Amino acid sequence: MKDKVRDDYERPVISLRISVTNRCNVNCIYCHHDGMLDSSSEMTPDEIYEICRIAKKLGVEKIRLSGGEPLVRGDIVEIVEKVNSLDFKDISITTNGIFLEKYAQDLVDAGLDRVNVSLDTLNPDTYKRIVGKSLLEKVKSGIIKSCEVGMYPVKVNMVVMNNINNDEIMDMFEFTKEHGVILQLIEIIESESCDDNDFNLKYHYKLDEFEKYLAEIADEIKVREFMQDRKKYFIDGGEIEVVHPVDNTNFCKNCTRLRITPEGKIKPCLLRNDNLVDLLGYIRDAASDEDLIDIFLKGIHNREPYYKEDN
C-alpha cells in the first residue's frame, strides 16, 4: 500500500506513537502510573518491529517511542535499531532524560533522529518537588549530550504549573537557547483519562497571556498547520513553541497520530480508553499480514474527533 490510509473523517495516519513500557524511574506529581506492567509482560523488540512493519505498509512515516520511561528498558537500543531497519522518515523518543547521557550515542548509532526531554525546572529544589528525586544535573547533561551526538531537533517539554514553575519560563528559554534546543511549553489539560483533575485545577496556568507577550517580542512567528496550528516563536536565536490543551476542535480535526499502548493495543484517540483494539495478541498468534492489516484498519476506523465542530 503506497497511499496513506485515512480514517472516516479523511484524516491521514502519518505518525505512530508506541508506549514501549509504562514503568518509570521517577514519580512526577502530575503523572499517573495506571496498570503498571512488569517487564516480562511488555512487548519484545521483535513484536514492536512487527507492529511498525505493518504500520509502514499502511503509509505511516514517523515513529515515536514513549512510556512510561522508554530508557528503563535495557533493550531500547535494539528496539530503535529494529525500527530503523524499516526506513521510516523519522524516529523519535520522549524521555525524562535521566538515562539519556548514557544512551545518547548508542541511540543515534541505532538510528534515532531526535528526542523530546521532559524538564519542568532548572531549580534543584523545585525539580525534586516535581519528580521526587535529585537528578536535575543528569537530565541537563543528557540534553547537552544529545545535541553533541547529532540528534536534531532536541526539544525540552516544560509543563507549566501555577505557583510551582510559571515564573521560570524565561530562565528555561535561556538554557534551551544556549544549547540550540527548542522549548515546548505545555499547558495542563483536563480529560476523562485523568483521574486527578483537582491537581489540574489547582496548578493550571493559562498560557494565553504569556503567548501574547511572546508575540510582542518574537522576531518571527510560524504556524504548524498539521500540529493543531501550534505557533512557534523565534526570539533572539531561540525557539519557543506553545502547546495548549487539546480540548478543542482544531486539535481533533488535524490529528494524524495513532497510538499503541504498552499492552500492544491500538489506541485510536488520546482522550478515550473505551475503543482500544487488541493487536499484540494476534501477532503472538502468528496472524497473517492480511489479518494484521485488517486489525490496524479497524483501529484507524475507530478514530473520530473527540471534539467535533458542532459540539
XYZ file of C-alpha atoms in Angstrom:
311
model
C 0.000 0.000 0.000
C 1.560 3.280 -1.087
C -1.104 5.822 -0.202
C -1.639 6.848 3.383
C -4.702 5.315 4.966
C -7.307 7.838 6.078
C -9.917 7.472 8.767
C -13.615 8.099 8.261
C -13.029 11.841 8.696
C -10.412 11.989 5.919
C -7.528 12.410 8.367
C -4.359 10.593 7.240
C -2.437 8.468 9.736
C 1.124 9.745 9.490
C 2.563 9.058 12.928
C 2.523 6.063 15.284
C 3.329 6.597 18.955
C 4.298 3.390 20.746
C 4.428 3.184 24.533
C 7.142 0.573 24.954
C 6.643 0.436 28.727
C 4.607 2.073 31.443
C 7.364 1.560 34.012
C 9.145 4.696 35.149
C 12.101 5.569 37.363
C 10.580 8.747 38.805
C 7.214 9.789 40.229
C 6.242 13.171 38.777
C 3.454 14.935 40.631
C 1.296 15.313 37.503
C 1.729 11.759 36.197
C -0.496 8.741 36.845
C 1.007 5.254 36.868
C -2.039 3.231 35.933
C -1.947 -0.538 35.410
C 1.795 -0.992 35.724
C 3.130 -3.952 33.765
C 6.161 -5.914 34.863
C 8.911 -6.160 32.263
C 8.045 -9.781 31.374
C 4.650 -8.631 30.051
C 5.996 -5.907 27.760
C 6.233 -6.170 24.000
C 9.525 -7.611 22.795
C 11.728 -5.799 20.268
C 10.576 -8.250 17.582
C 6.922 -7.602 18.398
C 7.458 -3.848 18.231
C 9.204 -4.403 14.896
C 6.180 -6.333 13.595
C 3.802 -3.540 14.610
C 5.983 -0.994 12.841
C 6.327 -3.206 9.764
C 2.563 -3.369 9.312
C 2.235 0.348 10.039
C 4.765 1.058 7.286
C 2.612 -0.885 4.832
C -0.265 1.459 5.696
C 1.735 4.602 4.970
C 2.907 5.587 8.460
C 6.019 7.757 8.136
C 7.004 8.577 11.697
C 7.523 6.529 14.854
C 7.725 7.947 18.366
C 8.743 5.690 21.246
C 7.465 6.677 24.665
C 6.481 5.243 28.014
C 6.382 5.401 30.974
C 10.087 5.963 30.607
C 11.386 4.140 27.499
C 15.019 4.261 28.583
C 14.346 1.989 31.578
C 14.237 -0.824 29.012
C 17.656 -2.417 28.697
C 16.848 -3.315 25.093
C 15.820 0.185 23.982
C 18.794 0.495 21.597
C 17.821 -2.821 19.985
C 14.249 -1.577 19.603
C 15.415 1.580 17.823
C 17.733 -0.451 15.604
C 14.923 -2.789 14.529
C 12.506 0.073 13.855
C 15.191 1.925 11.915
C 15.687 -1.076 9.627
C 12.215 -0.316 8.213
C 13.394 3.054 6.834
C 10.900 5.421 8.419
C 11.166 9.130 7.711
C 11.602 9.935 11.410
C 12.189 8.049 14.685
C 11.999 9.877 17.992
C 11.819 9.222 21.718
C 10.145 11.044 24.594
C 12.114 10.636 27.830
C 12.665 12.155 31.257
C 16.330 12.362 30.304
C 17.813 10.626 33.333
C 19.488 7.867 31.274
C 19.917 9.985 28.164
C 23.596 10.783 28.590
C 24.292 7.050 28.949
C 22.357 6.026 25.821
C 22.536 9.063 23.513
C 25.404 7.937 21.280
C 24.140 4.359 21.015
C 20.640 5.572 20.176
C 21.918 7.804 17.388
C 24.070 4.977 16.047
C 20.969 2.748 16.084
C 19.010 5.279 14.030
C 17.275 7.652 16.426
C 16.704 11.062 14.842
C 15.508 13.268 17.665
C 14.404 13.433 21.276
C 11.899 15.246 23.492
C 13.034 15.603 27.102
C 10.627 16.328 29.940
C 12.161 19.041 32.128
C 9.997 21.476 34.067
C 12.537 23.462 36.061
C 16.211 24.349 36.445
C 15.839 24.825 40.187
C 17.140 21.734 42.079
C 14.605 22.074 44.909
C 11.681 22.517 42.525
C 12.909 19.598 40.419
C 12.937 17.341 43.481
C 9.450 18.547 44.406
C 8.097 17.736 40.941
C 9.996 14.500 40.222
C 10.741 13.107 43.662
C 14.487 12.714 43.131
C 17.559 14.946 42.890
C 18.578 14.139 39.329
C 18.458 17.526 37.623
C 22.126 17.596 36.613
C 21.862 14.168 34.970
C 18.960 15.410 32.848
C 20.791 18.580 31.830
C 23.855 16.510 30.891
C 21.655 14.205 28.824
C 20.199 17.121 26.897
C 23.633 18.535 26.147
C 24.944 15.099 25.149
C 22.024 14.613 22.747
C 22.984 17.813 20.959
C 26.633 16.790 20.835
C 25.923 13.415 19.207
C 23.767 14.949 16.485
C 20.148 14.462 17.492
C 18.019 17.147 15.854
C 15.895 18.706 16.911
C 16.280 18.271 20.649
C 13.210 19.603 22.473
C 12.523 20.299 26.126
C 8.926 19.737 27.227
C 8.114 22.048 30.130
C 4.766 21.519 31.857
C 3.890 24.943 33.234
C 2.286 24.841 36.710
C 0.896 27.776 38.621
C 2.886 28.692 41.745
C 5.433 25.962 41.009
C 7.382 26.920 37.883
C 5.352 29.510 35.958
C 7.934 32.157 36.863
C 10.795 30.119 35.369
C 9.822 30.086 31.696
C 12.356 32.639 30.500
C 15.136 31.028 32.551
C 14.378 27.749 30.808
C 14.326 29.561 27.477
C 17.811 30.945 28.101
C 19.050 27.413 28.852
C 17.498 25.927 25.717
C 18.655 28.816 23.549
C 22.216 28.427 24.809
C 22.324 24.806 23.679
C 20.325 25.079 20.447
C 17.327 23.290 21.941
C 13.645 24.042 21.266
C 11.460 24.838 24.280
C 7.897 23.493 24.276
C 5.592 24.982 26.904
C 2.793 22.606 27.815
C -0.455 23.720 29.402
C -2.057 21.188 31.733
C -5.176 19.517 30.363
C -8.311 18.079 31.911
C -9.654 14.894 30.319
C -11.647 11.795 31.156
C -8.374 9.870 31.012
C -7.116 11.801 34.047
C -8.318 10.758 37.491
C -6.887 13.759 39.333
C -8.496 16.852 37.899
C -8.216 18.509 41.332
C -4.467 18.744 40.710
C -5.038 20.217 37.274
C -7.441 22.833 38.607
C -5.074 23.806 41.418
C -1.976 24.138 39.253
C -3.409 25.087 35.882
C -1.605 28.064 34.368
C -3.264 29.528 31.297
C -0.639 30.399 28.709
C -2.725 32.803 26.618
C -1.335 35.984 28.172
C 2.227 34.714 28.054
C 1.751 33.830 24.406
C 0.681 37.415 23.717
C 3.954 38.519 25.299
C 5.879 36.109 23.068
C 4.123 37.528 20.014
C 5.262 41.016 21.015
C 8.939 40.132 21.387
C 9.270 37.491 18.628
C 11.469 38.117 15.604
C 9.343 35.641 13.620
C 6.239 33.517 14.162
C 5.412 30.329 12.265
C 2.265 28.208 12.383
C 2.494 24.406 12.341
C -0.552 23.639 10.218
C -0.614 19.887 10.796
C 0.181 20.225 14.504
C -3.110 21.831 15.529
C -1.967 25.221 14.156
C 0.526 25.413 17.003
C 2.647 28.570 16.915
C 6.457 28.692 17.031
C 8.069 31.885 18.292
C 11.628 32.682 17.194
C 13.282 35.051 19.666
C 16.898 36.193 19.664
C 18.155 32.960 18.085
C 15.989 30.700 20.229
C 12.667 28.958 19.650
C 9.580 28.517 21.832
C 6.502 26.503 20.955
C 3.274 26.702 22.973
C 1.178 23.554 23.391
C -2.316 24.416 24.566
C -4.742 21.801 25.954
C -6.167 19.537 23.295
C -9.799 20.117 24.298
C -10.689 21.862 21.063
C -11.920 21.044 17.591
C -8.729 22.304 15.971
C -6.675 19.650 17.740
C -9.006 16.860 16.673
C -9.539 17.848 13.060
C -5.781 17.967 12.459
C -4.871 14.784 14.351
C -2.724 12.420 12.281
C -1.492 10.169 15.091
C -2.333 6.648 16.176
C -1.093 5.137 19.435
C -0.069 1.715 20.699
C -0.403 1.008 24.428
C 2.233 -0.911 26.436
C -0.135 -3.903 26.260
C 0.038 -3.842 22.470
C -3.413 -2.408 21.839
C -4.258 0.202 19.218
C -5.480 3.402 20.895
C -7.363 5.432 18.297
C -7.838 8.556 20.452
C -5.642 10.210 23.083
C -8.698 11.129 25.164
C -10.521 7.783 25.125
C -9.873 4.320 26.513
C -13.151 2.664 25.535
C -12.354 1.826 21.903
C -8.979 0.074 22.079
C -8.235 -2.703 19.589
C -6.016 -5.636 20.527
C -3.095 -6.139 18.154
C -0.363 -7.872 20.132
C -2.440 -10.992 20.787
C -2.784 -11.560 17.054
C 0.935 -11.026 16.484
C 1.695 -13.605 19.187
C -0.717 -15.985 17.471
C 1.248 -15.549 14.214
C -1.591 -13.859 12.341
C -1.053 -13.178 8.649
C -0.136 -9.760 7.293
C -3.620 -9.507 5.822
C -5.220 -10.103 9.212
C -2.884 -7.641 10.939
C -3.651 -5.005 8.322
C -7.375 -5.542 8.900
C -6.867 -5.098 12.659
C -4.912 -1.909 12.075
C -7.657 -0.652 9.782
C -10.255 -1.389 12.461
C -8.278 0.787 14.861
C -7.959 3.533 12.260
C -11.672 3.483 11.507
C -12.405 3.702 15.233
C -10.835 7.163 15.121
C -13.287 10.018 15.406
C -12.813 13.586 16.606
C -13.361 13.722 20.374
C -14.226 17.405 19.979
C -16.345 17.893 16.863
C -17.174 21.153 15.143
C -20.810 21.005 16.281
C -20.066 20.187 19.927
